[in-house]
Amino acid sequence: MSESEDGRPVGSGGSGVRAGGTSDPVRPGTTTDEQDAIIAALIPVIDGIAATLGAFCEVVIHDFRRPEHSIVALAGSVTGRGTGGSMSEIGMQLLARGDQARDELNYLTRTQDGKMVKSSTMVLRDSSGTVFGALCVNLDITAVTQAHALIGEIAGVGTSPAAVPTTTFGDDIGAVLDAIVDERQLRQNKPWAQLGRGERLQLFRDLDRRGVFAVRGAVQQVAARLGISRASAYNYLSAARSTADDDVELPDGTP
């Protein structure tokens, strides 16, 4: 889903999050009531999970109907976020997949302050199969990882740990978006001005696949981060969505 020129997310009718990353207006009536009831029922559950797993556990409920402030309940503290905070890039990827989203279990990531985190994200569906949120469990395994490395070194069987991606967690969705854009640009090893047309389109495709443009105001923020106009950003996004190759003619003057 992209936005209109006034910065509002644009999507089709219906409730919840649809395939292709569209976050649609919530349909009044039983669907909304059912989704709200599921979230309400899970709130005491996350307190129990966090209490059982201890101080190194954080359990989060995300409501995808409000992606800019998706955290509606949280127990424990690992990522430093609070109620009303934003989803991470991982949540945006699920948002982009819509009803095709699947559970992501036992994956590793690293916070910006260096914590090693083992996480599982379970999507929430209503009775119609619509994905509207997620339940996430985050475990800080930094100390366990360090102890494992120490024991392995003492035993003479130590191995180099695999690289773990760094994920930006925060209450400000703008900071999350900036981090995603910066990371994608670093992969290309060139500033925007030096990217060819195909590389620019690929950057926008990549951001779109990760659900970035499902967030309100994302086109304008991405444009500001790249140093281009909002109109140019809309042109690149439209062109990236309309073709899978680089043979796209953009309007004259598009930087």
Coordinates of C-alpha atoms in Angstrom, one line a residue:
M1 CA 0.0 0.0 0.0
S2 CA 1.2 3.5 -0.8
E3 CA -0.1 6.9 0.2
S4 CA -2.2 9.6 -1.4
E5 CA -0.6 13.0 -2.1
D6 CA -1.8 14.2 1.4
G7 CA 0.2 11.4 3.1
R8 CA -2.7 9.0 3.9
P9 CA -2.2 5.3 3.2
V10 CA -4.1 4.2 0.1
G11 CA -5.8 0.8 0.0
S12 CA -8.9 -1.1 -1.1
G13 CA -12.0 -1.7 1.0
G14 CA -12.2 -4.3 3.7
S15 CA -10.7 -5.0 7.1
G16 CA -7.3 -5.7 8.4
V17 CA -4.2 -6.2 6.2
R18 CA -4.5 -7.6 2.8
A19 CA -2.0 -9.4 0.6
G20 CA 0.5 -7.1 -1.0
G21 CA 0.9 -4.9 2.0
T22 CA -2.4 -3.0 2.0
S23 CA -3.6 -1.8 5.4
D24 CA -7.3 -1.2 4.7
P25 CA -9.8 0.9 6.6
V26 CA -11.4 -1.1 9.3
R27 CA -14.9 -2.4 8.4
P28 CA -17.5 -1.6 11.1
G29 CA -19.4 -4.3 12.8
T30 CA -18.5 -7.8 13.9
T31 CA -15.1 -8.1 12.2
T32 CA -13.7 -5.2 14.2
D33 CA -15.4 -6.5 17.4
E34 CA -13.9 -9.9 16.9
Q35 CA -10.4 -8.6 16.3
D36 CA -10.6 -6.3 19.4
A37 CA -11.9 -9.3 21.4
I38 CA -8.9 -11.4 20.4
I39 CA -6.5 -8.7 21.4
A40 CA -8.3 -8.2 24.7
A41 CA -8.1 -11.9 25.5
L42 CA -4.4 -12.1 24.8
I43 CA -3.4 -9.2 27.1
P44 CA -3.5 -11.3 30.4
V45 CA -1.8 -14.1 28.5
I46 CA 1.3 -12.1 27.6
D47 CA 1.7 -11.1 31.3
G48 CA 1.8 -14.8 32.2
I49 CA 4.3 -15.7 29.5
A50 CA 6.7 -12.9 30.6
A51 CA 6.4 -13.8 34.2
T52 CA 7.1 -17.5 33.4
L53 CA 10.2 -16.8 31.2
G54 CA 11.6 -14.1 33.5
A55 CA 13.4 -10.8 33.3
F56 CA 15.0 -11.6 29.9
C57 CA 11.7 -12.0 28.2
E58 CA 9.5 -9.4 26.4
V59 CA 6.1 -10.2 24.9
V60 CA 4.4 -7.8 22.6
I61 CA 0.9 -7.6 20.9
H62 CA 0.9 -5.6 17.6
D63 CA -2.3 -4.3 16.0
F64 CA -1.6 -4.0 12.2
R65 CA -4.6 -1.8 11.8
R66 CA -2.5 1.0 13.3
P67 CA 1.0 0.4 12.0
E68 CA 2.5 3.7 13.1
H69 CA 1.7 2.9 16.7
S70 CA 1.1 -0.9 16.5
I71 CA 2.1 -1.9 20.1
V72 CA -1.1 -2.1 22.0
A73 CA 0.2 -4.2 24.9
L74 CA 3.6 -5.2 26.2
A75 CA 5.0 -7.2 29.1
G76 CA 8.7 -7.2 30.0
S77 CA 11.5 -5.1 28.5
V78 CA 14.1 -6.3 26.0
T79 CA 13.8 -3.9 23.0
G80 CA 13.1 -0.7 25.1
R81 CA 9.7 0.0 23.6
G82 CA 6.5 0.8 25.3
T83 CA 2.8 0.8 24.6
G84 CA 2.0 2.9 21.6
G85 CA 5.4 2.2 20.1
S86 CA 6.1 1.1 16.5
M87 CA 6.7 -2.1 14.8
S88 CA 10.2 -3.1 13.6
E89 CA 11.2 -4.0 10.1
I90 CA 10.2 -7.6 10.8
G91 CA 6.6 -6.4 11.5
M92 CA 6.6 -4.4 8.3
Q93 CA 7.6 -7.5 6.3
L94 CA 4.5 -9.3 7.7
L95 CA 2.4 -6.3 7.0
A96 CA 3.5 -6.3 3.4
R97 CA 2.6 -10.0 3.0
G98 CA -1.0 -9.3 4.2
D99 CA -3.1 -12.4 4.6
Q100 CA -0.3 -14.5 3.1
A101 CA 1.9 -13.8 6.2
R102 CA 3.1 -16.8 8.2
D103 CA 4.5 -17.3 11.7
E104 CA 8.3 -16.5 12.0
L105 CA 9.7 -18.7 14.7
N106 CA 13.1 -18.9 16.5
Y107 CA 14.9 -16.2 14.5
L108 CA 17.9 -14.3 15.7
T109 CA 18.4 -10.6 15.5
R110 CA 20.5 -8.0 17.3
T111 CA 19.4 -4.7 18.8
Q112 CA 21.3 -1.4 18.1
D113 CA 22.7 -1.5 21.6
G114 CA 24.2 -5.0 21.0
K115 CA 21.7 -7.4 22.6
M116 CA 21.4 -10.7 21.0
V117 CA 17.7 -11.5 20.7
K118 CA 15.9 -14.8 19.9
S119 CA 12.3 -14.1 18.7
S120 CA 9.2 -15.7 17.5
T121 CA 6.4 -13.8 15.8
M122 CA 2.9 -15.4 15.5
V123 CA 0.4 -13.7 13.3
L124 CA -3.1 -13.0 14.6
R125 CA -6.1 -13.9 12.4
D126 CA -9.8 -13.5 12.8
S127 CA -12.4 -16.2 11.8
S128 CA -12.3 -15.1 8.2
G129 CA -8.5 -15.6 8.0
T130 CA -7.7 -11.9 7.9
V131 CA -4.3 -11.1 9.4
F132 CA -4.7 -8.1 11.7
G133 CA -1.8 -8.3 14.2
A134 CA 0.9 -10.4 15.7
L135 CA 2.0 -11.8 19.1
C136 CA 5.8 -11.5 19.5
V137 CA 8.1 -13.1 22.1
N138 CA 11.6 -11.7 22.4
L139 CA 14.2 -13.3 24.5
D140 CA 17.5 -11.6 25.4
I141 CA 20.0 -14.4 25.0
T142 CA 23.2 -12.2 25.1
A143 CA 24.5 -13.8 28.3
V144 CA 23.7 -17.3 27.0
T145 CA 25.5 -16.6 23.8
Q146 CA 28.5 -15.3 25.6
A147 CA 28.6 -18.3 28.0
H148 CA 28.3 -20.7 25.0
A149 CA 31.3 -19.0 23.3
L150 CA 33.3 -19.1 26.5
I151 CA 32.7 -22.8 27.1
G152 CA 33.4 -23.6 23.5
E153 CA 36.7 -21.7 23.7
I154 CA 37.7 -23.4 26.9
A155 CA 36.9 -26.8 25.4
G156 CA 38.8 -26.0 22.2
V157 CA 35.8 -26.3 20.0
G158 CA 34.9 -22.7 19.6
T159 CA 33.5 -21.6 16.2
S160 CA 33.0 -18.1 14.7
P161 CA 29.4 -17.1 15.2
A162 CA 27.3 -16.4 12.2
A163 CA 26.5 -12.8 11.4
V164 CA 23.2 -11.7 12.9
P165 CA 21.4 -8.8 11.4
T166 CA 20.8 -5.6 13.4
T167 CA 17.2 -4.6 13.8
T168 CA 16.0 -1.1 14.8
F169 CA 13.4 -1.3 17.6
G170 CA 11.8 1.9 18.8
D171 CA 8.7 3.8 19.7
D172 CA 9.3 6.2 16.8
I173 CA 8.3 4.7 13.5
G174 CA 10.3 7.5 11.7
A175 CA 13.5 6.2 13.2
V176 CA 12.7 2.7 12.1
L177 CA 12.0 3.9 8.5
D178 CA 15.2 5.9 8.4
A179 CA 17.3 2.9 9.6
I180 CA 15.7 0.7 6.9
V181 CA 16.4 3.2 4.1
D182 CA 20.0 3.8 5.3
E183 CA 20.7 0.0 5.5
R184 CA 19.4 -0.5 2.0
Q185 CA 21.6 2.3 0.7
L186 CA 24.7 1.0 2.4
R187 CA 24.2 -2.3 0.6
Q188 CA 24.5 -0.5 -2.7
N189 CA 27.8 1.2 -1.6
K190 CA 26.8 4.3 -3.5
P191 CA 24.9 7.5 -2.6
W192 CA 21.6 8.1 -4.3
A193 CA 23.1 10.6 -6.8
Q194 CA 25.4 7.9 -8.2
L195 CA 22.8 5.2 -8.6
G196 CA 21.6 4.3 -12.0
R197 CA 17.9 4.2 -12.9
G198 CA 17.7 0.4 -12.4
E199 CA 19.4 0.6 -9.1
R200 CA 17.0 3.3 -7.9
L201 CA 14.0 1.3 -9.0
Q202 CA 15.4 -1.8 -7.2
L203 CA 15.8 0.3 -4.0
F204 CA 12.1 1.3 -4.1
R205 CA 11.1 -2.3 -4.9
D206 CA 13.0 -3.5 -2.0
L207 CA 11.5 -1.0 0.4
D208 CA 8.0 -1.7 -0.9
R209 CA 8.4 -5.5 -0.4
R210 CA 9.4 -4.8 3.2
G211 CA 6.1 -3.0 3.9
V212 CA 7.7 0.4 4.3
F213 CA 5.1 2.2 2.3
A214 CA 2.2 0.7 4.3
V215 CA 3.1 3.3 7.0
R216 CA 1.5 6.7 7.0
G217 CA 3.8 9.4 5.7
A218 CA 6.5 6.9 4.5
V219 CA 6.8 8.2 1.0
Q220 CA 7.5 11.7 2.2
Q221 CA 10.0 10.5 4.8
V222 CA 11.8 8.2 2.3
A223 CA 12.0 11.1 -0.1
A224 CA 13.6 13.4 2.6
R225 CA 16.0 10.7 3.6
L226 CA 17.2 10.2 0.0
G227 CA 17.2 14.0 -0.7
I228 CA 14.6 13.9 -3.5
S229 CA 11.2 15.5 -3.9
R230 CA 8.0 13.7 -2.8
A231 CA 6.8 13.7 -6.4
S232 CA 10.0 12.0 -7.5
A233 CA 9.5 9.4 -4.8
Y234 CA 6.0 8.7 -6.0
N235 CA 7.2 8.4 -9.6
Y236 CA 9.9 5.8 -8.6
L237 CA 7.5 3.9 -6.4
S238 CA 4.9 3.7 -9.2
A239 CA 7.5 2.7 -11.8
A240 CA 9.0 0.0 -9.4
R241 CA 5.5 -1.5 -9.0
S242 CA 4.6 -1.5 -12.6
T243 CA 7.6 -3.4 -14.0
A244 CA 10.0 -6.1 -13.0
D245 CA 12.8 -4.8 -15.2
D246 CA 14.7 -1.5 -15.6
D247 CA 13.2 -0.4 -18.9
V248 CA 11.0 2.3 -17.3
E249 CA 10.8 5.8 -18.6
L250 CA 10.4 8.2 -15.7
P251 CA 9.0 11.8 -16.2
D252 CA 11.6 14.3 -17.4
G253 CA 13.3 16.0 -14.5
T254 CA 13.0 13.1 -12.1
P255 CA 16.3 13.1 -10.1

